[in-house]
């Protein structure tokens, strides 16, 4: 089959992002600060600025009972669910469907006063990862979102400031088989979720405003998204 021009970049960025997401906070270099904690969810960020703009890398780890990594990645990747869980989304357009696991999106996010409204163009790729370590262990699933250009939607041509982001959602399913040999139910599965993101806000926005937005929005986003997946899957057969 003929390769799509984006494919080499998709493959390279996915491998690079998954490698980083697998690293523990301690291995990810210094300067990570825990800025939000809620039950099993822990959110870390590193304060970084590029040309005076806040580009704080974020890394969140969460363990959610009753869902699998395949299910989490399906609900994160598939555009038909996005308006249900992405509260800051104003509009989403699928610019290109490259394959059943790779799409290009244009999204405008709700304006955060006093910053101007933002939009983003990114490719999104979902992939099952071979479980290198223990053969019989459940697979890992990932979705990587990475900013890309669009000739039909040039940056900063309209009212929105174009942002640039790289996001990696890495999911590892855990199965705790019941002692008495009864069939596996949702009580016997859980998913370890690692969410990494680096967002360049594009144009200038006050560091204090951006950091306040991230501090408020990221915990809300991950809690709302995972609760949504639990609710959507609770009466469905488990998708490993
Ligand atoms: C000035 C920066 C504004 C800003 C930039 C970027 C994003 C953003 C875009 C995409 C993704 S995602 O993980 O790829 C899921 C697909 O939508 C997450 C976050 C959100 C905000 C704004 C709306 C705020 C926000 C921040 C963090 C989480 C959710 N929303």
PDB file of C-alpha atoms and ligand atoms in Angstrom:
ATOM      1  CA  UNK A   1       0.000   0.000   0.000  1.00  0.00           C
ATOM      2  CA  UNK A   2       1.175   3.522  -0.728  1.00  0.00           C
ATOM      3  CA  UNK A   3       2.278   5.347   2.458  1.00  0.00           C
ATOM      4  CA  UNK A   4       0.541   8.572   3.444  1.00  0.00           C
ATOM      5  CA  UNK A   5       3.130  11.408   3.580  1.00  0.00           C
ATOM      6  CA  UNK A   6       2.453  11.862   7.319  1.00  0.00           C
ATOM      7  CA  UNK A   7       3.092   8.194   8.154  1.00  0.00           C
ATOM      8  CA  UNK A   8       6.849   8.408   8.895  1.00  0.00           C
ATOM      9  CA  UNK A   9       6.250  11.325  11.297  1.00  0.00           C
ATOM     10  CA  UNK A  10       3.297   9.542  12.954  1.00  0.00           C
ATOM     11  CA  UNK A  11       5.383   6.409  13.532  1.00  0.00           C
ATOM     12  CA  UNK A  12       8.385   8.363  14.870  1.00  0.00           C
ATOM     13  CA  UNK A  13       6.374  10.611  17.219  1.00  0.00           C
ATOM     14  CA  UNK A  14       4.253   7.717  18.548  1.00  0.00           C
ATOM     15  CA  UNK A  15       7.349   5.670  19.420  1.00  0.00           C
ATOM     16  CA  UNK A  16       9.049   8.690  21.022  1.00  0.00           C
ATOM     17  CA  UNK A  17       5.957   9.682  23.055  1.00  0.00           C
ATOM     18  CA  UNK A  18       5.238   6.130  24.258  1.00  0.00           C
ATOM     19  CA  UNK A  19       8.864   5.750  25.404  1.00  0.00           C
ATOM     20  CA  UNK A  20       8.557   8.961  27.439  1.00  0.00           C
ATOM     21  CA  UNK A  21       5.110   8.090  28.822  1.00  0.00           C
ATOM     22  CA  UNK A  22       6.442   4.729  30.077  1.00  0.00           C
ATOM     23  CA  UNK A  23       9.139   6.483  32.113  1.00  0.00           C
ATOM     24  CA  UNK A  24       8.303   7.134  35.745  1.00  0.00           C
ATOM     25  CA  UNK A  25       8.225  10.708  36.984  1.00  0.00           C
ATOM     26  CA  UNK A  26      11.601  10.138  38.627  1.00  0.00           C
ATOM     27  CA  UNK A  27      13.193   9.142  35.295  1.00  0.00           C
ATOM     28  CA  UNK A  28      11.673  12.091  33.422  1.00  0.00           C
ATOM     29  CA  UNK A  29      14.287  14.537  34.605  1.00  0.00           C
ATOM     30  CA  UNK A  30      14.052  16.936  37.509  1.00  0.00           C
ATOM     31  CA  UNK A  31      11.679  19.756  38.272  1.00  0.00           C
ATOM     32  CA  UNK A  32       8.389  17.877  38.231  1.00  0.00           C
ATOM     33  CA  UNK A  33       5.961  19.188  40.823  1.00  0.00           C
ATOM     34  CA  UNK A  34       2.820  17.394  41.938  1.00  0.00           C
ATOM     35  CA  UNK A  35       0.107  20.033  41.400  1.00  0.00           C
ATOM     36  CA  UNK A  36      -3.095  18.036  41.696  1.00  0.00           C
ATOM     37  CA  UNK A  37      -4.080  14.835  43.452  1.00  0.00           C
ATOM     38  CA  UNK A  38      -7.510  13.185  43.659  1.00  0.00           C
ATOM     39  CA  UNK A  39      -7.733   9.580  44.817  1.00  0.00           C
ATOM     40  CA  UNK A  40      -5.726   7.509  42.320  1.00  0.00           C
ATOM     41  CA  UNK A  41      -5.084  10.514  40.060  1.00  0.00           C
ATOM     42  CA  UNK A  42      -1.767  12.356  40.383  1.00  0.00           C
ATOM     43  CA  UNK A  43      -0.896  15.313  38.118  1.00  0.00           C
ATOM     44  CA  UNK A  44       2.604  16.691  37.703  1.00  0.00           C
ATOM     45  CA  UNK A  45       3.886  19.641  35.740  1.00  0.00           C
ATOM     46  CA  UNK A  46       7.228  21.251  35.043  1.00  0.00           C
ATOM     47  CA  UNK A  47       7.367  25.013  34.730  1.00  0.00           C
ATOM     48  CA  UNK A  48       8.930  25.810  31.344  1.00  0.00           C
ATOM     49  CA  UNK A  49       8.786  28.941  29.181  1.00  0.00           C
ATOM     50  CA  UNK A  50       9.780  29.329  25.537  1.00  0.00           C
ATOM     51  CA  UNK A  51      10.103  32.925  24.273  1.00  0.00           C
ATOM     52  CA  UNK A  52       8.304  34.070  27.405  1.00  0.00           C
ATOM     53  CA  UNK A  53       5.387  31.709  26.752  1.00  0.00           C
ATOM     54  CA  UNK A  54       4.291  29.051  29.219  1.00  0.00           C
ATOM     55  CA  UNK A  55       4.791  25.567  27.709  1.00  0.00           C
ATOM     56  CA  UNK A  56       4.644  23.574  30.970  1.00  0.00           C
ATOM     57  CA  UNK A  57       4.900  19.849  30.223  1.00  0.00           C
ATOM     58  CA  UNK A  58       2.209  17.916  32.052  1.00  0.00           C
ATOM     59  CA  UNK A  59       2.194  14.264  33.139  1.00  0.00           C
ATOM     60  CA  UNK A  60      -0.784  12.638  34.817  1.00  0.00           C
ATOM     61  CA  UNK A  61      -1.097   9.096  36.108  1.00  0.00           C
ATOM     62  CA  UNK A  62      -4.435   7.582  37.074  1.00  0.00           C
ATOM     63  CA  UNK A  63      -5.781   4.093  37.809  1.00  0.00           C
ATOM     64  CA  UNK A  64      -9.458   3.530  37.019  1.00  0.00           C
ATOM     65  CA  UNK A  65     -11.383   0.391  37.971  1.00  0.00           C
ATOM     66  CA  UNK A  66     -13.781  -1.377  35.613  1.00  0.00           C
ATOM     67  CA  UNK A  67     -12.440  -0.272  32.214  1.00  0.00           C
ATOM     68  CA  UNK A  68      -9.706  -1.451  29.812  1.00  0.00           C
ATOM     69  CA  UNK A  69      -7.033   0.416  27.872  1.00  0.00           C
ATOM     70  CA  UNK A  70      -8.692  -0.462  24.576  1.00  0.00           C
ATOM     71  CA  UNK A  71     -11.968   1.069  25.766  1.00  0.00           C
ATOM     72  CA  UNK A  72     -10.268   4.232  27.097  1.00  0.00           C
ATOM     73  CA  UNK A  73      -8.412   4.776  23.816  1.00  0.00           C
ATOM     74  CA  UNK A  74     -11.539   4.177  21.739  1.00  0.00           C
ATOM     75  CA  UNK A  75     -13.465   6.914  23.580  1.00  0.00           C
ATOM     76  CA  UNK A  76     -10.510   9.310  23.436  1.00  0.00           C
ATOM     77  CA  UNK A  77      -9.770   8.749  19.738  1.00  0.00           C
ATOM     78  CA  UNK A  78     -13.221   8.473  18.189  1.00  0.00           C
ATOM     79  CA  UNK A  79     -14.571  11.937  17.243  1.00  0.00           C
ATOM     80  CA  UNK A  80     -18.217  10.910  17.746  1.00  0.00           C
ATOM     81  CA  UNK A  81     -17.764  10.958  21.536  1.00  0.00           C
ATOM     82  CA  UNK A  82     -15.563  14.063  21.910  1.00  0.00           C
ATOM     83  CA  UNK A  83     -18.255  16.646  22.559  1.00  0.00           C
ATOM     84  CA  UNK A  84     -19.519  14.439  25.399  1.00  0.00           C
ATOM     85  CA  UNK A  85     -16.346  14.699  27.505  1.00  0.00           C
ATOM     86  CA  UNK A  86     -14.186  17.584  26.154  1.00  0.00           C
ATOM     87  CA  UNK A  87     -15.782  20.492  28.015  1.00  0.00           C
ATOM     88  CA  UNK A  88     -13.501  23.198  26.572  1.00  0.00           C
ATOM     89  CA  UNK A  89     -14.237  22.220  22.970  1.00  0.00           C
ATOM     90  CA  UNK A  90     -16.196  24.793  20.980  1.00  0.00           C
ATOM     91  CA  UNK A  91     -15.962  23.177  17.526  1.00  0.00           C
ATOM     92  CA  UNK A  92     -14.309  20.095  16.011  1.00  0.00           C
ATOM     93  CA  UNK A  93     -13.854  19.247  12.347  1.00  0.00           C
ATOM     94  CA  UNK A  94     -12.370  16.074  10.872  1.00  0.00           C
ATOM     95  CA  UNK A  95     -10.082  17.459   8.169  1.00  0.00           C
ATOM     96  CA  UNK A  96      -8.856  14.077   6.929  1.00  0.00           C
ATOM     97  CA  UNK A  97      -9.396  10.396   7.665  1.00  0.00           C
ATOM     98  CA  UNK A  98      -6.033   8.874   6.772  1.00  0.00           C
ATOM     99  CA  UNK A  99      -6.991   5.368   7.972  1.00  0.00           C
ATOM    100  CA  UNK A 100      -9.256   3.767  10.588  1.00  0.00           C
ATOM    101  CA  UNK A 101      -6.636   4.573  13.251  1.00  0.00           C
ATOM    102  CA  UNK A 102      -5.318   7.918  11.984  1.00  0.00           C
ATOM    103  CA  UNK A 103      -7.253  11.187  11.490  1.00  0.00           C
ATOM    104  CA  UNK A 104      -6.538  14.922  11.225  1.00  0.00           C
ATOM    105  CA  UNK A 105      -8.677  17.311  13.330  1.00  0.00           C
ATOM    106  CA  UNK A 106      -9.279  21.063  13.549  1.00  0.00           C
ATOM    107  CA  UNK A 107     -10.564  22.124  16.988  1.00  0.00           C
ATOM    108  CA  UNK A 108     -11.484  25.509  18.374  1.00  0.00           C
ATOM    109  CA  UNK A 109     -11.506  25.737  22.161  1.00  0.00           C
ATOM    110  CA  UNK A 110     -13.625  28.035  24.255  1.00  0.00           C
ATOM    111  CA  UNK A 111     -12.010  31.396  24.869  1.00  0.00           C
ATOM    112  CA  UNK A 112     -10.362  31.867  28.254  1.00  0.00           C
ATOM    113  CA  UNK A 113     -10.538  35.499  29.270  1.00  0.00           C
ATOM    114  CA  UNK A 114      -8.382  37.575  28.915  1.00  0.00           C
ATOM    115  CA  UNK A 115      -6.466  35.366  26.420  1.00  0.00           C
ATOM    116  CA  UNK A 116      -7.765  35.294  22.845  1.00  0.00           C
ATOM    117  CA  UNK A 117      -9.527  32.175  21.524  1.00  0.00           C
ATOM    118  CA  UNK A 118      -7.350  29.251  20.436  1.00  0.00           C
ATOM    119  CA  UNK A 119      -7.557  26.662  17.713  1.00  0.00           C
ATOM    120  CA  UNK A 120      -5.429  23.625  16.943  1.00  0.00           C
ATOM    121  CA  UNK A 121      -4.834  21.302  13.966  1.00  0.00           C
ATOM    122  CA  UNK A 122      -3.462  17.883  14.887  1.00  0.00           C
ATOM    123  CA  UNK A 123      -3.158  14.338  13.631  1.00  0.00           C
ATOM    124  CA  UNK A 124      -4.435  11.656  15.987  1.00  0.00           C
ATOM    125  CA  UNK A 125      -3.277   8.037  15.896  1.00  0.00           C
ATOM    126  CA  UNK A 126      -4.446   5.060  17.941  1.00  0.00           C
ATOM    127  CA  UNK A 127      -2.335   1.941  18.275  1.00  0.00           C
ATOM    128  CA  UNK A 128      -2.115  -1.322  20.220  1.00  0.00           C
ATOM    129  CA  UNK A 129       1.410  -1.835  21.588  1.00  0.00           C
ATOM    130  CA  UNK A 130       2.968  -5.276  21.903  1.00  0.00           C
ATOM    131  CA  UNK A 131       3.395  -6.121  25.568  1.00  0.00           C
ATOM    132  CA  UNK A 132       7.148  -6.720  25.440  1.00  0.00           C
ATOM    133  CA  UNK A 133       7.670  -7.936  29.006  1.00  0.00           C
ATOM    134  CA  UNK A 134       5.297 -10.771  29.904  1.00  0.00           C
ATOM    135  CA  UNK A 135       3.868 -12.429  26.788  1.00  0.00           C
ATOM    136  CA  UNK A 136       0.458 -13.219  28.323  1.00  0.00           C
ATOM    137  CA  UNK A 137       0.113  -9.814  29.975  1.00  0.00           C
ATOM    138  CA  UNK A 138      -2.657  -7.628  28.531  1.00  0.00           C
ATOM    139  CA  UNK A 139      -1.633  -5.271  25.737  1.00  0.00           C
ATOM    140  CA  UNK A 140      -1.071  -1.570  26.053  1.00  0.00           C
ATOM    141  CA  UNK A 141      -3.027   0.894  23.953  1.00  0.00           C
ATOM    142  CA  UNK A 142      -2.135   4.478  23.091  1.00  0.00           C
ATOM    143  CA  UNK A 143      -3.524   7.555  21.352  1.00  0.00           C
ATOM    144  CA  UNK A 144      -1.049  10.258  20.295  1.00  0.00           C
ATOM    145  CA  UNK A 145      -2.193  13.715  19.161  1.00  0.00           C
ATOM    146  CA  UNK A 146       0.400  15.922  17.470  1.00  0.00           C
ATOM    147  CA  UNK A 147       0.008  19.345  15.842  1.00  0.00           C
ATOM    148  CA  UNK A 148       0.350  19.445  12.064  1.00  0.00           C
ATOM    149  CA  UNK A 149      -0.069  21.967   9.251  1.00  0.00           C
ATOM    150  CA  UNK A 150      -3.164  22.329   7.087  1.00  0.00           C
ATOM    151  CA  UNK A 151      -3.004  24.359   3.872  1.00  0.00           C
ATOM    152  CA  UNK A 152      -6.801  24.828   4.006  1.00  0.00           C
ATOM    153  CA  UNK A 153      -6.570  26.137   7.616  1.00  0.00           C
ATOM    154  CA  UNK A 154      -3.412  28.229   7.898  1.00  0.00           C
ATOM    155  CA  UNK A 155      -2.346  29.322  11.397  1.00  0.00           C
ATOM    156  CA  UNK A 156      -3.668  32.665  12.701  1.00  0.00           C
ATOM    157  CA  UNK A 157      -5.645  33.402   9.512  1.00  0.00           C
ATOM    158  CA  UNK A 158      -8.915  33.983  11.401  1.00  0.00           C
ATOM    159  CA  UNK A 159      -9.857  35.136  14.898  1.00  0.00           C
ATOM    160  CA  UNK A 160      -8.116  32.254  16.708  1.00  0.00           C
ATOM    161  CA  UNK A 161      -4.519  32.011  17.861  1.00  0.00           C
ATOM    162  CA  UNK A 162      -3.095  28.660  16.680  1.00  0.00           C
ATOM    163  CA  UNK A 163      -1.698  26.501  19.486  1.00  0.00           C
ATOM    164  CA  UNK A 164       0.783  23.639  19.105  1.00  0.00           C
ATOM    165  CA  UNK A 165       0.538  20.482  21.150  1.00  0.00           C
ATOM    166  CA  UNK A 166       1.775  16.944  21.591  1.00  0.00           C
ATOM    167  CA  UNK A 167      -0.415  14.654  23.682  1.00  0.00           C
ATOM    168  CA  UNK A 168       0.071  11.002  24.577  1.00  0.00           C
ATOM    169  CA  UNK A 169      -2.559   8.855  26.294  1.00  0.00           C
ATOM    170  CA  UNK A 170      -0.965   5.520  27.286  1.00  0.00           C
ATOM    171  CA  UNK A 171      -3.198   2.822  28.782  1.00  0.00           C
ATOM    172  CA  UNK A 172      -2.261  -0.469  30.452  1.00  0.00           C
ATOM    173  CA  UNK A 173      -5.028  -2.927  31.329  1.00  0.00           C
ATOM    174  CA  UNK A 174      -4.698  -4.889  34.563  1.00  0.00           C
ATOM    175  CA  UNK A 175      -6.658  -8.096  35.175  1.00  0.00           C
ATOM    176  CA  UNK A 176      -7.093  -9.525  38.701  1.00  0.00           C
ATOM    177  CA  UNK A 177      -8.660 -12.968  37.989  1.00  0.00           C
ATOM    178  CA  UNK A 178     -11.248 -14.014  40.603  1.00  0.00           C
ATOM    179  CA  UNK A 179      -9.975 -16.709  43.024  1.00  0.00           C
ATOM    180  CA  UNK A 180     -12.983 -19.031  42.544  1.00  0.00           C
ATOM    181  CA  UNK A 181     -12.452 -19.324  38.769  1.00  0.00           C
ATOM    182  CA  UNK A 182     -15.692 -17.455  37.930  1.00  0.00           C
ATOM    183  CA  UNK A 183     -15.616 -15.568  34.595  1.00  0.00           C
ATOM    184  CA  UNK A 184     -13.825 -12.217  34.582  1.00  0.00           C
ATOM    185  CA  UNK A 185     -16.142  -9.258  35.215  1.00  0.00           C
ATOM    186  CA  UNK A 186     -15.515  -5.506  35.265  1.00  0.00           C
ATOM    187  CA  UNK A 187     -14.742  -5.884  38.977  1.00  0.00           C
ATOM    188  CA  UNK A 188     -11.634  -7.796  37.916  1.00  0.00           C
ATOM    189  CA  UNK A 189     -10.187  -5.209  35.508  1.00  0.00           C
ATOM    190  CA  UNK A 190      -8.613  -1.805  35.889  1.00  0.00           C
ATOM    191  CA  UNK A 191      -6.661   0.534  33.660  1.00  0.00           C
ATOM    192  CA  UNK A 192      -3.484   2.431  34.435  1.00  0.00           C
ATOM    193  CA  UNK A 193      -3.645   5.668  32.434  1.00  0.00           C
ATOM    194  CA  UNK A 194      -0.688   7.943  31.731  1.00  0.00           C
ATOM    195  CA  UNK A 195      -1.569  11.264  30.077  1.00  0.00           C
ATOM    196  CA  UNK A 196       1.299  13.461  28.880  1.00  0.00           C
ATOM    197  CA  UNK A 197       0.886  16.815  27.156  1.00  0.00           C
ATOM    198  CA  UNK A 198       2.959  19.776  26.057  1.00  0.00           C
ATOM    199  CA  UNK A 199       0.938  22.742  24.812  1.00  0.00           C
ATOM    200  CA  UNK A 200       2.470  25.840  23.246  1.00  0.00           C
ATOM    201  CA  UNK A 201      -0.262  28.499  23.525  1.00  0.00           C
ATOM    202  CA  UNK A 202       0.828  30.089  20.255  1.00  0.00           C
ATOM    203  CA  UNK A 203       0.456  33.765  20.929  1.00  0.00           C
ATOM    204  CA  UNK A 204       1.292  35.516  24.200  1.00  0.00           C
ATOM    205  CA  UNK A 205      -1.006  34.875  27.160  1.00  0.00           C
ATOM    206  CA  UNK A 206      -0.282  35.862  30.761  1.00  0.00           C
ATOM    207  CA  UNK A 207       1.680  33.047  32.451  1.00  0.00           C
ATOM    208  CA  UNK A 208      -0.478  33.400  35.570  1.00  0.00           C
ATOM    209  CA  UNK A 209      -3.671  33.028  33.503  1.00  0.00           C
ATOM    210  CA  UNK A 210      -2.397  29.964  31.594  1.00  0.00           C
ATOM    211  CA  UNK A 211      -1.132  28.221  34.689  1.00  0.00           C
ATOM    212  CA  UNK A 212      -4.447  28.893  36.453  1.00  0.00           C
ATOM    213  CA  UNK A 213      -6.334  27.465  33.453  1.00  0.00           C
ATOM    214  CA  UNK A 214      -4.214  24.329  33.342  1.00  0.00           C
ATOM    215  CA  UNK A 215      -4.440  23.863  37.114  1.00  0.00           C
ATOM    216  CA  UNK A 216      -8.246  24.049  36.865  1.00  0.00           C
ATOM    217  CA  UNK A 217      -8.857  22.340  33.526  1.00  0.00           C
ATOM    218  CA  UNK A 218      -6.534  19.350  33.435  1.00  0.00           C
ATOM    219  CA  UNK A 219      -7.752  17.610  36.611  1.00  0.00           C
ATOM    220  CA  UNK A 220     -11.350  18.323  35.556  1.00  0.00           C
ATOM    221  CA  UNK A 221     -10.684  16.959  32.058  1.00  0.00           C
ATOM    222  CA  UNK A 222      -9.119  13.666  33.183  1.00  0.00           C
ATOM    223  CA  UNK A 223     -11.729  13.032  35.888  1.00  0.00           C
ATOM    224  CA  UNK A 224     -14.614  13.848  33.560  1.00  0.00           C
ATOM    225  CA  UNK A 225     -13.186  11.790  30.676  1.00  0.00           C
ATOM    226  CA  UNK A 226     -12.521   8.659  32.761  1.00  0.00           C
ATOM    227  CA  UNK A 227     -15.926   8.902  34.486  1.00  0.00           C
ATOM    228  CA  UNK A 228     -17.481   9.152  31.019  1.00  0.00           C
ATOM    229  CA  UNK A 229     -15.742   5.925  29.869  1.00  0.00           C
ATOM    230  CA  UNK A 230     -16.830   4.078  33.054  1.00  0.00           C
ATOM    231  CA  UNK A 231     -20.402   5.177  32.481  1.00  0.00           C
ATOM    232  CA  UNK A 232     -20.422   4.330  28.763  1.00  0.00           C
ATOM    233  CA  UNK A 233     -18.984   0.827  29.268  1.00  0.00           C
ATOM    234  CA  UNK A 234     -20.571  -0.345  32.531  1.00  0.00           C
ATOM    235  CA  UNK A 235     -23.306  -2.477  30.907  1.00  0.00           C
ATOM    236  CA  UNK A 236     -21.254  -3.536  27.883  1.00  0.00           C
ATOM    237  CA  UNK A 237     -19.118  -6.657  27.337  1.00  0.00           C
ATOM    238  CA  UNK A 238     -15.474  -5.978  28.279  1.00  0.00           C
ATOM    239  CA  UNK A 239     -13.362  -4.945  25.243  1.00  0.00           C
ATOM    240  CA  UNK A 240      -9.765  -6.118  25.849  1.00  0.00           C
TER     241      UNK A 240
HETATM  242  C1  LIG B   1      -4.380  28.679  25.912  1.00  0.00           C
HETATM  243  C2  LIG B   1      -4.413  27.174  25.913  1.00  0.00           C
HETATM  244  C3  LIG B   1      -5.818  26.724  25.748  1.00  0.00           C
HETATM  245  C4  LIG B   1      -5.897  25.230  25.486  1.00  0.00           C
HETATM  246  C5  LIG B   1      -4.994  24.573  24.678  1.00  0.00           C
HETATM  247  C6  LIG B   1      -5.094  23.221  24.397  1.00  0.00           C
HETATM  248  C7  LIG B   1      -6.113  22.502  24.947  1.00  0.00           C
HETATM  249  C8  LIG B   1      -6.215  21.059  24.662  1.00  0.00           C
HETATM  250  C9  LIG B   1      -6.356  20.587  23.357  1.00  0.00           C
HETATM  251  C10 LIG B   1      -6.415  19.211  23.101  1.00  0.00           C
HETATM  252  C11 LIG B   1      -6.335  18.311  24.135  1.00  0.00           C
HETATM  253  S1  LIG B   1      -6.370  16.600  23.805  1.00  0.00           S
HETATM  254  O1  LIG B   1      -5.816  15.930  24.957  1.00  0.00           O
HETATM  255  O2  LIG B   1      -5.730  16.360  22.545  1.00  0.00           O
HETATM  256  C12 LIG B   1      -8.040  16.044  23.689  1.00  0.00           C
HETATM  257  C13 LIG B   1      -8.680  16.433  22.401  1.00  0.00           C
HETATM  258  O3  LIG B   1      -9.356  17.656  22.591  1.00  0.00           O
HETATM  259  C14 LIG B   1      -6.211  18.768  25.437  1.00  0.00           C
HETATM  260  C15 LIG B   1      -6.162  20.142  25.710  1.00  0.00           C
HETATM  261  C16 LIG B   1      -7.030  23.133  25.763  1.00  0.00           C
HETATM  262  C17 LIG B   1      -6.880  24.503  26.054  1.00  0.00           C
HETATM  263  C18 LIG B   1      -7.756  25.207  26.914  1.00  0.00           C
HETATM  264  C19 LIG B   1      -9.106  24.981  27.040  1.00  0.00           C
HETATM  265  C20 LIG B   1      -8.194  24.715  28.212  1.00  0.00           C
HETATM  266  C21 LIG B   1      -7.863  23.367  28.641  1.00  0.00           C
HETATM  267  C22 LIG B   1      -6.643  23.104  29.216  1.00  0.00           C
HETATM  268  C23 LIG B   1      -6.406  21.811  29.628  1.00  0.00           C
HETATM  269  C24 LIG B   1      -7.362  20.848  29.411  1.00  0.00           C
HETATM  270  C25 LIG B   1      -8.537  21.170  28.795  1.00  0.00           C
HETATM  271  N1  LIG B   1      -8.777  22.428  28.404  1.00  0.00           N
END
